[in-house]
PDB file of C-alpha atoms in Angstrom:
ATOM      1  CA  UNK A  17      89.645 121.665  73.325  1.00 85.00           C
ATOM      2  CA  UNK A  18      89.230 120.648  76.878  1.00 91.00           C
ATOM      3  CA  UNK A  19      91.185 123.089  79.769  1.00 93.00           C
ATOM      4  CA  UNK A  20      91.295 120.862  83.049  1.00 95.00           C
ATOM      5  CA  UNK A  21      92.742 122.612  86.432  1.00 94.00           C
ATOM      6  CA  UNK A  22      93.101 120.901  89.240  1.00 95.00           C
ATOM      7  CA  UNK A  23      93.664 121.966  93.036  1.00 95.00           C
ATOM      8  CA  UNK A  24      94.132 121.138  96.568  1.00 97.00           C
ATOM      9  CA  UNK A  25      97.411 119.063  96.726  1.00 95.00           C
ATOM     10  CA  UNK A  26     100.362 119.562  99.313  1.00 97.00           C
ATOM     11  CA  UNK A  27     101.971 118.276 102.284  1.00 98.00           C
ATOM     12  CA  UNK A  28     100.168 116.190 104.650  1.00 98.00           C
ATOM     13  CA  UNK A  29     101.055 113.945 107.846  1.00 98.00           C
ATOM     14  CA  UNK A  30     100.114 110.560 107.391  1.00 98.00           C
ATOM     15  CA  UNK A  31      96.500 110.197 108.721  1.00 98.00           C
ATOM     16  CA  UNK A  32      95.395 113.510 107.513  1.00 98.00           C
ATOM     17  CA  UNK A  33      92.730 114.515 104.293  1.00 98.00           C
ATOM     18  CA  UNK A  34      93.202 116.379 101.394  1.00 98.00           C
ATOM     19  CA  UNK A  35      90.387 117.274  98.564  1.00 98.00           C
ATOM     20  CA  UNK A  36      91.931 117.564  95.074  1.00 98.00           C
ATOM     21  CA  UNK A  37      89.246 119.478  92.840  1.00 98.00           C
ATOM     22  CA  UNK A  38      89.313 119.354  89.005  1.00 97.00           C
ATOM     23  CA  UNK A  39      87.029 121.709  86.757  1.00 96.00           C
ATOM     24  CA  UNK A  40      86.875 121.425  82.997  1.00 94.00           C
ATOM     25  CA  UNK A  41      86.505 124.297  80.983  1.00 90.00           C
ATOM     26  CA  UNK A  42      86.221 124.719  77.256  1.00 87.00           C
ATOM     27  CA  UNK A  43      84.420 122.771  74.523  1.00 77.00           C
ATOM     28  CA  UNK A  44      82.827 120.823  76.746  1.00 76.00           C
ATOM     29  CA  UNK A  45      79.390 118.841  75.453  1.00 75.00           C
ATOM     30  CA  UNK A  46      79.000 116.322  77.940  1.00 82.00           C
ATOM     31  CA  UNK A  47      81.767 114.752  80.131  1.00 87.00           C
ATOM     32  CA  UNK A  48      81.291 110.964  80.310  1.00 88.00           C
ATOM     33  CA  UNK A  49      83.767 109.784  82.742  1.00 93.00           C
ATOM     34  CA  UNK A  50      85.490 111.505  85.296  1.00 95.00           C
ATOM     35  CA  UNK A  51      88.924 110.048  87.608  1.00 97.00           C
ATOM     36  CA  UNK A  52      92.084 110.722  89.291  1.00 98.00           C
ATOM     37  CA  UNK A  53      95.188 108.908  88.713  1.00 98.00           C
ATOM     38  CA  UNK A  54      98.347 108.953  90.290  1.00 98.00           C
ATOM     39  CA  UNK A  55     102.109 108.655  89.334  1.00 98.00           C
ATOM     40  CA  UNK A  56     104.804 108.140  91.973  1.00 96.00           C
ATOM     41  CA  UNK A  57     108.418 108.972  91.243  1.00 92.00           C
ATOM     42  CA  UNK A  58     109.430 106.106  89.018  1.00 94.00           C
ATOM     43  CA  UNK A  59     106.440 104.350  89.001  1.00 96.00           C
ATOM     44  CA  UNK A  60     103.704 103.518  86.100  1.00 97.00           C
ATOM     45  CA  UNK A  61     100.903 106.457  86.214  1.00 97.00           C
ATOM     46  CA  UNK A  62      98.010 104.391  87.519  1.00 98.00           C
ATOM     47  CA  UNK A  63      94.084 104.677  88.443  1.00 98.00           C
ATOM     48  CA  UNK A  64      92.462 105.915  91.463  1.00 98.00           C
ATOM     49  CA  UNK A  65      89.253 106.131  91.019  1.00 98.00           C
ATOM     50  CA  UNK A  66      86.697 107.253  88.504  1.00 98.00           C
ATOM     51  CA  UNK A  67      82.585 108.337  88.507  1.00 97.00           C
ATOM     52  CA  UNK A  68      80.584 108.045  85.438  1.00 94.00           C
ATOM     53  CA  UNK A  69      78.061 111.177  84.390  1.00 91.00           C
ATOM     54  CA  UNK A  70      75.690 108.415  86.742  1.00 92.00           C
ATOM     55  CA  UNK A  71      77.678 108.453  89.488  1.00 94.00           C
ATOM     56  CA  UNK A  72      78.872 104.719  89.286  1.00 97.00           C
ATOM     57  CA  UNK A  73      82.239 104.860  90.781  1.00 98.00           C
ATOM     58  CA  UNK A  74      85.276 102.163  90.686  1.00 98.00           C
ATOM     59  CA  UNK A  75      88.317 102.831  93.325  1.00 98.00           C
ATOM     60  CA  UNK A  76      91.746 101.196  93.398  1.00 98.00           C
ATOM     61  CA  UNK A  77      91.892  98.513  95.982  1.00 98.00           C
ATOM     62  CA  UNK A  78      94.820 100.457  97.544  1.00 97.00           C
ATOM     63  CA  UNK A  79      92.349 103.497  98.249  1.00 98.00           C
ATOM     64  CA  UNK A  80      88.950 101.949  99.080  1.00 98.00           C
ATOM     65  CA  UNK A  81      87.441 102.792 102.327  1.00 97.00           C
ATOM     66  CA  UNK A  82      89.945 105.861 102.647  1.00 98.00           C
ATOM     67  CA  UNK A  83      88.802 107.893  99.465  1.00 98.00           C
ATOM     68  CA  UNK A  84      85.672 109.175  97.628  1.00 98.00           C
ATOM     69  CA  UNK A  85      85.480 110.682  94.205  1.00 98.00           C
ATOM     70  CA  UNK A  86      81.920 112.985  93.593  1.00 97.00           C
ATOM     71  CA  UNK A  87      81.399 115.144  90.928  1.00 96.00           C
ATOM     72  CA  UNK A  88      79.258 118.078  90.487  1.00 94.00           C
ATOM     73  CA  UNK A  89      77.987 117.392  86.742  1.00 91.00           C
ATOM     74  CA  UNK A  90      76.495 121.178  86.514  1.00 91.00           C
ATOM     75  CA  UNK A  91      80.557 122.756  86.924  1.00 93.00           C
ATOM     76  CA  UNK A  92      81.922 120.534  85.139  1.00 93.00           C
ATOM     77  CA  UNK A  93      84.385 119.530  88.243  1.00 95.00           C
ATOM     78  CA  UNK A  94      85.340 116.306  90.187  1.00 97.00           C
ATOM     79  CA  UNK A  95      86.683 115.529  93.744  1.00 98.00           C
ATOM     80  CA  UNK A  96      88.598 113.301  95.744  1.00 98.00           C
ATOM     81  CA  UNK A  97      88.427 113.291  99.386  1.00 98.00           C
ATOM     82  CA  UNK A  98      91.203 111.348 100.693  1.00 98.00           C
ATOM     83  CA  UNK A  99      91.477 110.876 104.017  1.00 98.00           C
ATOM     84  CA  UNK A 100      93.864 108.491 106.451  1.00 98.00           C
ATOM     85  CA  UNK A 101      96.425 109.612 104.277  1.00 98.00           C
ATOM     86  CA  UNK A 102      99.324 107.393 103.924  1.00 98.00           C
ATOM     87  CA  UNK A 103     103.259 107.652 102.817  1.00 97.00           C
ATOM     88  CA  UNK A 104     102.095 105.533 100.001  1.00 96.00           C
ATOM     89  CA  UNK A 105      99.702 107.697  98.864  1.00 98.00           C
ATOM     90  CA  UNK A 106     102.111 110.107  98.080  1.00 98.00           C
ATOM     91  CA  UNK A 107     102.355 111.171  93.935  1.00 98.00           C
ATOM     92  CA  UNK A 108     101.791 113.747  91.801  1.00 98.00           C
ATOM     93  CA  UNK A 109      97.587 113.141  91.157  1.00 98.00           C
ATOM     94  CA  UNK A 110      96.248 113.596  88.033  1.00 98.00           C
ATOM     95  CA  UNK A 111      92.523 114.518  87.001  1.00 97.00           C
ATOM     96  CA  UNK A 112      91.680 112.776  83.609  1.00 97.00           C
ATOM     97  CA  UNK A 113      87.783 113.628  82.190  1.00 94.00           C
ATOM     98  CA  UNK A 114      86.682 111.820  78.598  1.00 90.00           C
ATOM     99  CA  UNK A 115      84.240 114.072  75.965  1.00 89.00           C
ATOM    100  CA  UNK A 116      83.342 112.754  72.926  1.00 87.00           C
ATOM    101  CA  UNK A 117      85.647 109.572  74.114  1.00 87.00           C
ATOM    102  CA  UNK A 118      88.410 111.316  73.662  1.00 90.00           C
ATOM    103  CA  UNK A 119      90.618 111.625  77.038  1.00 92.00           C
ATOM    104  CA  UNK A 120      92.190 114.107  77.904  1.00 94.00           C
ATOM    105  CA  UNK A 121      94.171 115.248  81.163  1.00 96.00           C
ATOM    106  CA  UNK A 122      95.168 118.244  83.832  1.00 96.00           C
ATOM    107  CA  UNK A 123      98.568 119.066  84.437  1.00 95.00           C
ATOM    108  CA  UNK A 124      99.093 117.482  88.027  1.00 96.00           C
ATOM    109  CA  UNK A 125      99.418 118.344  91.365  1.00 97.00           C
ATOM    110  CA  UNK A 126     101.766 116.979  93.864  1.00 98.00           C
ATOM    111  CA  UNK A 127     100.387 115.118  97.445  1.00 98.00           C
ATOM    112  CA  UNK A 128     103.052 114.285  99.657  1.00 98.00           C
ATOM    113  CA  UNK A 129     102.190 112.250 103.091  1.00 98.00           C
ATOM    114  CA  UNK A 130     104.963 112.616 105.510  1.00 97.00           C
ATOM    115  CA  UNK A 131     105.150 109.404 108.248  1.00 94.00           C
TER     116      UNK A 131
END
């Protein structure tokens, strides 16, 4: 079993930063990729961004330019720094990590971007 917990959400005014953090704990081998998803209030839960163990990243065209997901492969932990934070940005943000290709995911925390 994989533990994920993530960190750093909360209230923001739009054009501010946040960094969400996500470690992974447990039977961990080798974590292939790493992302952050997002799921607004009656919306489909979709991608972010993700990093591969090489550090190849892919971003959402909504977020490019405004975030960066890194990863620090010796904790076990990936980050997103978003910054010119916007209403639309606001969800609850979910870290999502794949061992063994099997997925698994944390338990969300809520970014809100007041205009």
């Amino acid at each position: 079993q994989v533990q994920l917990v993530e960190s750093g959400g909360g209230l923001v005014q739009a054009g501010g930063s946040l960094r969400l953090s996500c470690a992974a704990s447990g039977s961990i081998f080798t974590i292939n990729t790493m992302g952050w998803y997002r799921q607004a209030p009656g919306e489909q839960r979709e991608l972010v961004a993700t990093i591969t163990r090489g550090g190849e990243t892919n971003y959402a065209d909504s977020v490019k330019g405004r975030f960066t997901i890194s990863r620090d492969n010796a904790k076990n932990t990936v980050y997103l720094q978003m910054n010119s934070l916007k209403p639309d940005d606001t969800a609850m943000y979910y870290c999502r990590v794949v061992v063994r290709g099997v997925p698994y995911w944390g338990q969300g925390t809520q970014v809100t971007v007041s205009s």
